[in-house]
Coordinates of C-alpha atoms and ligand atoms in Angstrom, one line a residue:
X1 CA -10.7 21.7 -14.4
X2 CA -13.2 21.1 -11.5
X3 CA -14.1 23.6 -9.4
X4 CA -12.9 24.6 -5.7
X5 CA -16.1 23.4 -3.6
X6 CA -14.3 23.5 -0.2
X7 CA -15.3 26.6 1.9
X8 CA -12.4 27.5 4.9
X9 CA -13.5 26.9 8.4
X10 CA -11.4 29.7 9.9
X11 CA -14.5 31.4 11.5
X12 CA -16.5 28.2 12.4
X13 CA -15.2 25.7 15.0
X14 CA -13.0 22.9 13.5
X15 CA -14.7 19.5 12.8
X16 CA -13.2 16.7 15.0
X17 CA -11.5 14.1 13.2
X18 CA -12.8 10.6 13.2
X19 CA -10.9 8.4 15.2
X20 CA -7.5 6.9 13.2
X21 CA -4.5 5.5 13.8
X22 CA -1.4 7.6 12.6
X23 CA 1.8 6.1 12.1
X24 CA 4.7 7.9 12.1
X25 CA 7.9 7.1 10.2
X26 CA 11.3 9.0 9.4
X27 CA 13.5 10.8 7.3
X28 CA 12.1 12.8 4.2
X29 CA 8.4 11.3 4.2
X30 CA 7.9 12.2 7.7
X31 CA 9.2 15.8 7.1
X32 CA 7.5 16.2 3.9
X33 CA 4.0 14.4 5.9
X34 CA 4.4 16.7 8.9
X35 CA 4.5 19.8 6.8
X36 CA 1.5 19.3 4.5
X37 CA -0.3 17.9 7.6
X38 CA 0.6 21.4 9.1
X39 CA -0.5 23.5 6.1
X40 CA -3.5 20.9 4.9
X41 CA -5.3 19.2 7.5
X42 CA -4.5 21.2 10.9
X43 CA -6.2 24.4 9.7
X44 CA -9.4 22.3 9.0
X45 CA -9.8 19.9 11.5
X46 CA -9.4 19.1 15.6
X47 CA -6.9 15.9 15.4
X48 CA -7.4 14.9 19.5
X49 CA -9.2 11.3 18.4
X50 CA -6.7 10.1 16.3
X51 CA -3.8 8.1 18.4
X52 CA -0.1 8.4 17.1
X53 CA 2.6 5.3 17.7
X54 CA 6.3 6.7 16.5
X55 CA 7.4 3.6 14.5
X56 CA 10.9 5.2 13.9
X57 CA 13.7 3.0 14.8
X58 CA 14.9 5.0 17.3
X59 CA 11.4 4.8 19.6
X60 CA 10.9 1.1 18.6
X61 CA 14.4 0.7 20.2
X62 CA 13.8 2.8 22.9
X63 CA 10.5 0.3 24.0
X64 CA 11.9 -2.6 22.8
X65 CA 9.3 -2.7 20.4
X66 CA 6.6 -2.4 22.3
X67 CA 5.6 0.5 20.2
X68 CA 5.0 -1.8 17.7
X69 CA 2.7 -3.8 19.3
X70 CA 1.0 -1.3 20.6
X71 CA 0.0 0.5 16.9
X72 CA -1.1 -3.4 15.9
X73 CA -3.4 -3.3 18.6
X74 CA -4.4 0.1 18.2
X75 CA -5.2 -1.0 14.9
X76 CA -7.0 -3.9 15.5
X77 CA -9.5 -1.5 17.8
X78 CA -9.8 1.3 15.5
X79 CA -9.7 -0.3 12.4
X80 CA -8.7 3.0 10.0
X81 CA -4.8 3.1 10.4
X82 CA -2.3 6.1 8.0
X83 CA 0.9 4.8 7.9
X84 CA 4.1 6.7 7.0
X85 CA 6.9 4.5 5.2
X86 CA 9.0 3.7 8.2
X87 CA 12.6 1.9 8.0
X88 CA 13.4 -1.7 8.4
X89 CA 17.1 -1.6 9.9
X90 CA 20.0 -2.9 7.8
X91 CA 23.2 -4.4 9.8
X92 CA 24.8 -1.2 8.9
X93 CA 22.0 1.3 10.6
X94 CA 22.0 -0.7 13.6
X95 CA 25.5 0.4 14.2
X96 CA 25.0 4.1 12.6
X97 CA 21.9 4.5 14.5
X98 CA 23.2 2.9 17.8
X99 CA 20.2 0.3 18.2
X100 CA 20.3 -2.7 20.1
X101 CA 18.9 -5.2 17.5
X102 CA 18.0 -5.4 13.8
X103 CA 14.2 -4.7 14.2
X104 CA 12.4 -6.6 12.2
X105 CA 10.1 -5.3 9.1
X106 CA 7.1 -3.2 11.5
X107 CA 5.2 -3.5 7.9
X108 CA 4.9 -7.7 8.2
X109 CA 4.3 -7.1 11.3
X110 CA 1.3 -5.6 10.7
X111 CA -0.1 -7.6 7.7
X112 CA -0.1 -10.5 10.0
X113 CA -1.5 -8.7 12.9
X114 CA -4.4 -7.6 11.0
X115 CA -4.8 -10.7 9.3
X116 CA -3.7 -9.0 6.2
X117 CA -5.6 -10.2 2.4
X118 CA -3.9 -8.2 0.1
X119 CA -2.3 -4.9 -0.4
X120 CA -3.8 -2.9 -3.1
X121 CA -1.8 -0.7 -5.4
X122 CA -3.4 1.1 -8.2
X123 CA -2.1 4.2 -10.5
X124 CA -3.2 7.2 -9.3
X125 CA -4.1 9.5 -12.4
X126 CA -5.4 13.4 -13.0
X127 CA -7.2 14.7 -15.4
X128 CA -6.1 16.0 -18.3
X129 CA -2.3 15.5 -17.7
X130 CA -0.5 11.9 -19.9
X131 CA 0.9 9.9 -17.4
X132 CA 2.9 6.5 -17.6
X133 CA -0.2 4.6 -18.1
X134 CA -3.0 6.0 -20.0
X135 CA -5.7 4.3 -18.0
X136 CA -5.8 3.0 -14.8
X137 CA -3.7 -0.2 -13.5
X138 CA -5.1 -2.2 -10.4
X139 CA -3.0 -4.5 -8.3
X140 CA -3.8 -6.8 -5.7
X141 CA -0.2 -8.3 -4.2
X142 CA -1.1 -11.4 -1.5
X143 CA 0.0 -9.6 2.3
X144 CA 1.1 -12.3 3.3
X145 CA 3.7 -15.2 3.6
X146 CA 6.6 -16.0 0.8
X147 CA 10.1 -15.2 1.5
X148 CA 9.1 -12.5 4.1
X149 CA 8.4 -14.9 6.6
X150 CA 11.2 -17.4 6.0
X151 CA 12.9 -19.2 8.8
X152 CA 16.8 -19.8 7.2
X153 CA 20.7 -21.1 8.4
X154 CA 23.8 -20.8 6.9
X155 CA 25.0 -24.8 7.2
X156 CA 27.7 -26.8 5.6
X157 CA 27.7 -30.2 4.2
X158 CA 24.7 -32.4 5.9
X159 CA 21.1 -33.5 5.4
X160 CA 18.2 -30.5 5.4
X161 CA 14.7 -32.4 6.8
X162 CA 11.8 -30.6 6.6
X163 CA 9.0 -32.1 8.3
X164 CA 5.1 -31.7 8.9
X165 CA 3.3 -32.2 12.2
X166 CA -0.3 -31.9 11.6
X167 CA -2.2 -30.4 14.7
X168 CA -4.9 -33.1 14.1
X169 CA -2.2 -35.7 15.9
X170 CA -2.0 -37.8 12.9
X171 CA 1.3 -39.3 11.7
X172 CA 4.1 -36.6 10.6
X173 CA 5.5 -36.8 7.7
X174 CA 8.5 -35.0 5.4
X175 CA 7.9 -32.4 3.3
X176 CA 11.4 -32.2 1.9
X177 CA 14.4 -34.2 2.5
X178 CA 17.8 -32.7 0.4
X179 CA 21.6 -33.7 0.6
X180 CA 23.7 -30.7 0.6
X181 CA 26.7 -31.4 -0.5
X182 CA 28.6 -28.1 -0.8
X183 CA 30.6 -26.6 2.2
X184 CA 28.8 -23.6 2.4
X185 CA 24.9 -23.4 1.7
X186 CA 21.6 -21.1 3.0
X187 CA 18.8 -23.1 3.5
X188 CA 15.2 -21.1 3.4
X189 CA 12.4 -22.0 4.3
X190 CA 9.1 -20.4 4.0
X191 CA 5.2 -21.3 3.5
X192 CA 2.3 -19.8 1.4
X193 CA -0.8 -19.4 3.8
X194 CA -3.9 -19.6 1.3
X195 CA -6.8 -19.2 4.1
X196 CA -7.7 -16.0 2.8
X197 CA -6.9 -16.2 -0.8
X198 CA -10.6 -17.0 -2.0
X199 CA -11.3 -13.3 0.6
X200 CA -8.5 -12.2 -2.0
X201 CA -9.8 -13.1 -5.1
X202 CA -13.5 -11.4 -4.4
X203 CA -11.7 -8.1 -3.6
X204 CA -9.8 -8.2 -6.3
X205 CA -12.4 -9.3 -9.1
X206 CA -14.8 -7.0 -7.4
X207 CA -12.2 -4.1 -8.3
X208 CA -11.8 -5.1 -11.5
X209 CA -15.4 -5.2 -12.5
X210 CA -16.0 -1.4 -10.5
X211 CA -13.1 -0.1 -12.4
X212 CA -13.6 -1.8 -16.0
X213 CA -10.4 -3.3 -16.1
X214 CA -9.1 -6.8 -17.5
X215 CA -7.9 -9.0 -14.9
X216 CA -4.7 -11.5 -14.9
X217 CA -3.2 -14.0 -12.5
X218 CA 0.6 -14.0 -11.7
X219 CA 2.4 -16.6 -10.8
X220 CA 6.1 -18.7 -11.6
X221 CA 3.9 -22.0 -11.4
X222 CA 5.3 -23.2 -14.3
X223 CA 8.1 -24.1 -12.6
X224 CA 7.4 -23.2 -8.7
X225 CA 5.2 -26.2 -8.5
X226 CA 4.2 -25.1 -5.4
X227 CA 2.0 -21.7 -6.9
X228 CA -0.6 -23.8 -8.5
X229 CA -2.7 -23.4 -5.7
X230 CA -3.2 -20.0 -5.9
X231 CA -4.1 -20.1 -9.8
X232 CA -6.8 -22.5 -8.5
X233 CA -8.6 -20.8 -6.0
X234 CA -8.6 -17.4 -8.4
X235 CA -9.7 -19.3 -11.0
X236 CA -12.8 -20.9 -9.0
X237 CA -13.7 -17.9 -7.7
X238 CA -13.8 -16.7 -11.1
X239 CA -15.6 -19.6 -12.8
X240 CA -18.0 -19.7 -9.6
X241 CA -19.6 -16.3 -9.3
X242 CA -17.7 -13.4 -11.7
X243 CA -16.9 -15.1 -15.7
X244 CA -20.4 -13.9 -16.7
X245 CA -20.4 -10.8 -15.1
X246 CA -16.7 -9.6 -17.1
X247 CA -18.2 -11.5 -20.5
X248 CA -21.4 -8.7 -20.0
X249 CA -19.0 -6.1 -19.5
X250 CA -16.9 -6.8 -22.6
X251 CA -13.8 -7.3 -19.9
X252 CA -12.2 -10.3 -21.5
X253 CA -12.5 -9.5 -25.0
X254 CA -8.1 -8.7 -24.4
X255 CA -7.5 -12.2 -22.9
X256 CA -9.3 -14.3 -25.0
X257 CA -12.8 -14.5 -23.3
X258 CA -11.2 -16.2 -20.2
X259 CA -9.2 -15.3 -16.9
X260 CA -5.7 -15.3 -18.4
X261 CA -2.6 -16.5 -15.9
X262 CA 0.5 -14.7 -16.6
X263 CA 3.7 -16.3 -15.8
X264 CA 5.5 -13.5 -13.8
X265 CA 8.8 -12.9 -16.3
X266 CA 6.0 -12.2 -18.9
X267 CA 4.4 -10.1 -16.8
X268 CA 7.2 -7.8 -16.6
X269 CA 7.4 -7.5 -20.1
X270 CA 3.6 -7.1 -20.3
X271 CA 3.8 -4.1 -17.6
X272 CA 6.1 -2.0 -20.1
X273 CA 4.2 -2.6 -23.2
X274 CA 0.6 -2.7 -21.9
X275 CA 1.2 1.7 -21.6
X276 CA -2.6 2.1 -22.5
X277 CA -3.5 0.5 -18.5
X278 CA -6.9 -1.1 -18.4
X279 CA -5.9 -4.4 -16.4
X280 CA -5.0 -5.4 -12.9
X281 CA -3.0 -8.5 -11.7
X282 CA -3.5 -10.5 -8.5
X283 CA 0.2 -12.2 -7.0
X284 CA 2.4 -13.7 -4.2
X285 CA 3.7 -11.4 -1.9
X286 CA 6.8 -10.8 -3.0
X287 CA 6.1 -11.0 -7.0
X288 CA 3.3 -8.2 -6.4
X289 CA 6.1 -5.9 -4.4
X290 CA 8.8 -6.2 -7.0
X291 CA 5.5 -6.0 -10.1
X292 CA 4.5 -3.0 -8.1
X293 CA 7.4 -1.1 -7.8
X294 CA 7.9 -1.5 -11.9
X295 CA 4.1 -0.1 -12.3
X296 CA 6.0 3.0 -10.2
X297 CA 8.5 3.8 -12.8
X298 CA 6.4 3.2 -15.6
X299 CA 3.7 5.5 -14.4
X300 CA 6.7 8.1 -14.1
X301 CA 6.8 8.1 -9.7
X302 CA 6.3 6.4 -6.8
X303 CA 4.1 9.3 -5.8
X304 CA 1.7 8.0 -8.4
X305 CA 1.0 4.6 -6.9
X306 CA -1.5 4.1 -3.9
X307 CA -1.0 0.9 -1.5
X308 CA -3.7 -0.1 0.9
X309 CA -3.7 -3.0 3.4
X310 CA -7.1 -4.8 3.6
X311 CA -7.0 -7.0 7.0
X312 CA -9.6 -8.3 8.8
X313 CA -10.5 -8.1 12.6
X314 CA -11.5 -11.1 15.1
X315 CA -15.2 -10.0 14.2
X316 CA -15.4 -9.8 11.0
X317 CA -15.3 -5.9 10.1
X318 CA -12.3 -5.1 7.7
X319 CA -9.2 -3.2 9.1
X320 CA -7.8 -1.2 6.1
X321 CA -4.0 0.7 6.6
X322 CA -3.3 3.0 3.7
X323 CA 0.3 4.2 3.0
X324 CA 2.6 5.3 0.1
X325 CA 4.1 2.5 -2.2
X326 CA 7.2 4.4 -2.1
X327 CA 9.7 4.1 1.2
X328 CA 10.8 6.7 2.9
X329 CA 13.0 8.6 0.1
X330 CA 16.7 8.5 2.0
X331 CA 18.0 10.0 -1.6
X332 CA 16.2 13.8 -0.9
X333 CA 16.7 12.9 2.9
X334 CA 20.2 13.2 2.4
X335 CA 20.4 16.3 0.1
X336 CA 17.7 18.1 2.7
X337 CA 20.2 17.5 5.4
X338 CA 23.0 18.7 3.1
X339 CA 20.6 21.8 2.5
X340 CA 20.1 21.3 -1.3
X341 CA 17.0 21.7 -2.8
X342 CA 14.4 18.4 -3.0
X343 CA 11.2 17.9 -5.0
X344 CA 9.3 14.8 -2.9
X345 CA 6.0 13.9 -4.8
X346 CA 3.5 13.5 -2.0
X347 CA 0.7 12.6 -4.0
X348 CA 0.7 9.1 -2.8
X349 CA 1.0 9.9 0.4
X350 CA -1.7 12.3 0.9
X351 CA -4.1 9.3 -0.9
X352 CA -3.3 7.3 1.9
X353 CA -3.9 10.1 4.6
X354 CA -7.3 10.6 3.0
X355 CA -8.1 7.2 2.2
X356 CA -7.7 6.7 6.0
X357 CA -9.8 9.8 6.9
X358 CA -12.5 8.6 4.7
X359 CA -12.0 5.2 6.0
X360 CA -12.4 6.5 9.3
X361 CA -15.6 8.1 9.0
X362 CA -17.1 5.4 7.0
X363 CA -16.4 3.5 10.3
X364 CA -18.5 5.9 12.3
X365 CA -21.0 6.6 9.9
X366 CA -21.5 2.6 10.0
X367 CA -22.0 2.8 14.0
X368 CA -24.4 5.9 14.3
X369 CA -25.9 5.9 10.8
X370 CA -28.9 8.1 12.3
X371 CA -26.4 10.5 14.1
X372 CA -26.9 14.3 12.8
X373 CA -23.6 15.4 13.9
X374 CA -22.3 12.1 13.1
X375 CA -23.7 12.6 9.3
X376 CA -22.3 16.3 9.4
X377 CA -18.5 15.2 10.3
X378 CA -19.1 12.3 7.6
X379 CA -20.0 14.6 4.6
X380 CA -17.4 17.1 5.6
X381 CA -14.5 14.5 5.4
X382 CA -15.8 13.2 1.9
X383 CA -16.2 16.7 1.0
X384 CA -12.8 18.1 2.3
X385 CA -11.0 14.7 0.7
X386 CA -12.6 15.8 -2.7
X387 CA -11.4 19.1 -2.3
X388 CA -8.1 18.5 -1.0
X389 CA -7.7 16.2 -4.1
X390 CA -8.6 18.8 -6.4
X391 CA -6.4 21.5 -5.2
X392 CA -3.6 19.3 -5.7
X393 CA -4.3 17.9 -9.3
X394 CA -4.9 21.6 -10.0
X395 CA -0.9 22.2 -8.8
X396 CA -0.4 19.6 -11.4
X397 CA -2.2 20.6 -13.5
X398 CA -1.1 24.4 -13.8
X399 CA 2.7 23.5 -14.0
X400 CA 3.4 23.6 -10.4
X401 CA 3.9 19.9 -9.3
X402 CA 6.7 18.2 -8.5
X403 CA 9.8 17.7 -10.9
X404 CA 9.6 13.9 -11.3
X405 CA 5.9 15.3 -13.4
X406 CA 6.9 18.8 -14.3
X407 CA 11.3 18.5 -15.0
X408 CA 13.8 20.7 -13.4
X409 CA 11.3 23.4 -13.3
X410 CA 9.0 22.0 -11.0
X411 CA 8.8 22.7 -7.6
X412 CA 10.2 22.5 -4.6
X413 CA 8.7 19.9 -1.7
X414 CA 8.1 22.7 0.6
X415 CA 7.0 24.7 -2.3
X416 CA 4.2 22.5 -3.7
X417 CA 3.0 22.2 -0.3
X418 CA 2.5 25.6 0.1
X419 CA 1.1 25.9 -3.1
X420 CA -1.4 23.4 -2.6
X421 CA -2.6 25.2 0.8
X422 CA -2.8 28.6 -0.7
X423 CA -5.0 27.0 -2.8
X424 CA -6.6 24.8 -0.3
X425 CA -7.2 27.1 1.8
X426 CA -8.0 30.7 0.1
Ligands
LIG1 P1 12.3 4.7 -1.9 O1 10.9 4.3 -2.4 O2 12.3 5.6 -0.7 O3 13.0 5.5 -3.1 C1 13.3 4.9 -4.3 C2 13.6 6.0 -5.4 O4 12.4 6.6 -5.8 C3 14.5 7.1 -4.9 O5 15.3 7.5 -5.9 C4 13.5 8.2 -4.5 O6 14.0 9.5 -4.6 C5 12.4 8.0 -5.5 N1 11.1 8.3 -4.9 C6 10.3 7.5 -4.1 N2 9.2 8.2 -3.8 C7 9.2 9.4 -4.3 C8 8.3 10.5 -4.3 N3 7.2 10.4 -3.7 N4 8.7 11.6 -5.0 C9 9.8 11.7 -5.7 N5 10.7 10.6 -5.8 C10 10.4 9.5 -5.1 O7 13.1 3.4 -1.7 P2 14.6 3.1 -1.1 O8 15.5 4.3 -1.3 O9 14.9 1.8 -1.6 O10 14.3 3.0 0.5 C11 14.5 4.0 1.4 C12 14.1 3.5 2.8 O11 12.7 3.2 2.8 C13 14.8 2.2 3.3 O12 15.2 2.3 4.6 C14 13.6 1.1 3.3 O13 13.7 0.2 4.3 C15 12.4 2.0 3.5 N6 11.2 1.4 2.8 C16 10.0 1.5 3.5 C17 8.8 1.1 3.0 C18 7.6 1.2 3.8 O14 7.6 1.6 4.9 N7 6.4 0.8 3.3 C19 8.8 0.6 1.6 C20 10.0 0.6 0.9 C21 11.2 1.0 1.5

């Protein structure tokens, strides 16, 4: 196993932390991220430039959302953004938890506010230990549009019109005209923005080709008509400027020397079969969050999946928010508060709290590439992150992590944490 690099700062003065947003969220996450950023991060570094927004639904109540509004912006100026998984109220927790509305999802929120391209989810995988999938498994789900940003009624019997007024001022015309004839009906509707998909497609084939994978295209456009637009822009993309770039690399030898579309119900099939990893698929929204969550339980835990926001600000410079796949766990929340024992895997969280350090000082390094101290803070992140990362695949590694990898013997949440720090930090 690799080597401890790390050396304590206890007796030099901490490094300050580049400037980051840091989201804050509830229930167990929150407890399990407080206490490893406690035992992990604190001893190590000065946190005073990173700016926290409390997205629990409580303090989003409490400002009438203006909380919310205020981390988008704070992200739109910072650009490096941690996010824990925070909770969208159901009609039942408004009335448990006493709010005044059903607050809407904070996390669409912020894929539009950041112009958000995809969300990338990829298997996180250590050394030496078998995990779900053998090799790695990249995803790229669309961040935006599809059902989460449909407009809908219950109606009864009537005519539904749907009609299109271009901004241009030429004539309108109707989309979709249907007769419903039943008494009770929901009508939906909802609309695939595909401005950034080619922005999409480069990240995404880009990943592919840096991680030797094989990729695939998901989509229902077989018989959702409407998907075929998506297929077409990947494919161009593909054709255009990275075919003969995967044919060198010997990346399409699995899907027939071409980019392969995969209707989604295959693609489930695919996911439990293809156990050896070494592909990624690009899809909608809300195909690449149900996809994403089967990648979870194949690779044995939601703690083993990374998910990263890729948004884009006014000028240009990408905005990246990395966070957990996983919500906020409300099972071990539960049987914490009912004082029984609870193994959370925070692998995937502490990913995204690095990937946002690293992010963060990649920013800064970009503004003041000839700064010494500026330099100094940026090779201690990357070589904190390394070590940090190390010290926990090493739990793993020795039979100490968590028991969705290591069974009923594994340990505690509060355990691994401090297991992870002793070694951290020794
Ligand atoms: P969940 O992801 O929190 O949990 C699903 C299952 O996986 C549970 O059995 C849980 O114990 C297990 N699990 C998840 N992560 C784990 C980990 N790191 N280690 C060990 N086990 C883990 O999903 P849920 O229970 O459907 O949702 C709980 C809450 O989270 C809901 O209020 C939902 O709105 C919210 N949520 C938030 C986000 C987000 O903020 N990005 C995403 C999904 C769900």
């Amino acid at each position: 196993a690799p080597t401890v690099r790390y050396q304590s700062t206890s007796d030099n003065a901490k490094i300050k932390a580049p400037p980051m947003v840091y989201i804050q969220g509830e229930e167990m996450t929150h407890y399990a991220t407080q206490l490893l950023l406690q035992q992990w991060i604190v001893p190590h570094f000065d946190l005073s430039a990173w700016e926290t927004y409390d997205l629990s639904c409580k303090s989003r109540d409490d400002t009438n959302d203006q909380v919310l509004k205020d981390a988008v912006d704070a992200g739109k100026r910072i650009g490096a953004i941690f996010k824990e998984p925070t909770i969208t109220p159901s009609a039942i927790q408004v009335q448990e938890m006493g709010l005044k509305k059903a607050w809407g999802s904070p996390n669409g929120a912020m894929r539009k506010g950041w112009n958000g391209i995809t969300i990338s989810r990829d298997t996180i995988h250590i050394e030496g230990i078998q995990m779900g999938y053998k090799d790695q498994v990249l995803f790229e789900r669309h961040a935006v549009g599809g059902e989460y940003g449909a407009g809908w009624n219950e109606v009864g019997q009537g005519t539904l019109l749907t009609t299109y007024i271009p901004d241009d001022g030429s004539a309108p015309f109707v989309v979709d005209k249907r007769d419903l004839t039943d008494k009770h009906n929901v009508c939906v509707v909802y609309h695939n923005p595909y401005d950034n998909v080619r922005e999409l497609a480069h990240i995404f084939f880009k990943r592919c080709l840096e991680h030797k994978v094989t990729p695939y295209i998901v989509t229902k456009k077989t018989v959702f008509k409407w998907q075929e637009g998506f297929w077409r822009t990947m494919k161009q993309v593909f054709d255009d400027q990275y075919k003969d770039q995967f044919l060198k690399a010997g990346l399409l030898d699995r899907s027939g020397g071409d980019l392969t579309h995969l209707i989604s119900d295959a693609a489930t099939m695919q996911l439990i079969r293809w156990t050896d990893g070494g592909f990624g698929m690009a899809a909608h929204n809300y195909d690449g969050d149900m996809l994403t969550d089967q990648i979870a339980q194949v690779h044995r835990s939601p703690g083993f999946i990374t998910s990263n926001l890729v948004g884009k600000s006014d000028d240009g410079t990408l905005i990246k928010e990395f966070e957990a796949s996983h919500g906020t766990v409300t099972d071990l929340w539960n049987d914490h508060l009912a004082g029984k024992e609870t193994s959370l895997n925070p692998l995937g969280l502490v990913e995204a709290l690095m990937g946002a350090m690293s992010h963060a000082a990649n920013l800064q390094l970009e503004k003041k590439p000839n700064d010494k101290s500026t330099v100094q803070m940026h090779a201690f992140v990357e070589n904190f992150v390394d070590t940090l990362r190390t010290s926990i695949h090493n739990t793993f590694r020795y039979g100490q992590g968590t028991r969705d990898m290591c069974g009923p013997t594994g340990f505690t949440t509060e355990d691994f944490i401090a297991k992870v720090a002793w070694r951290l930090n020794r």
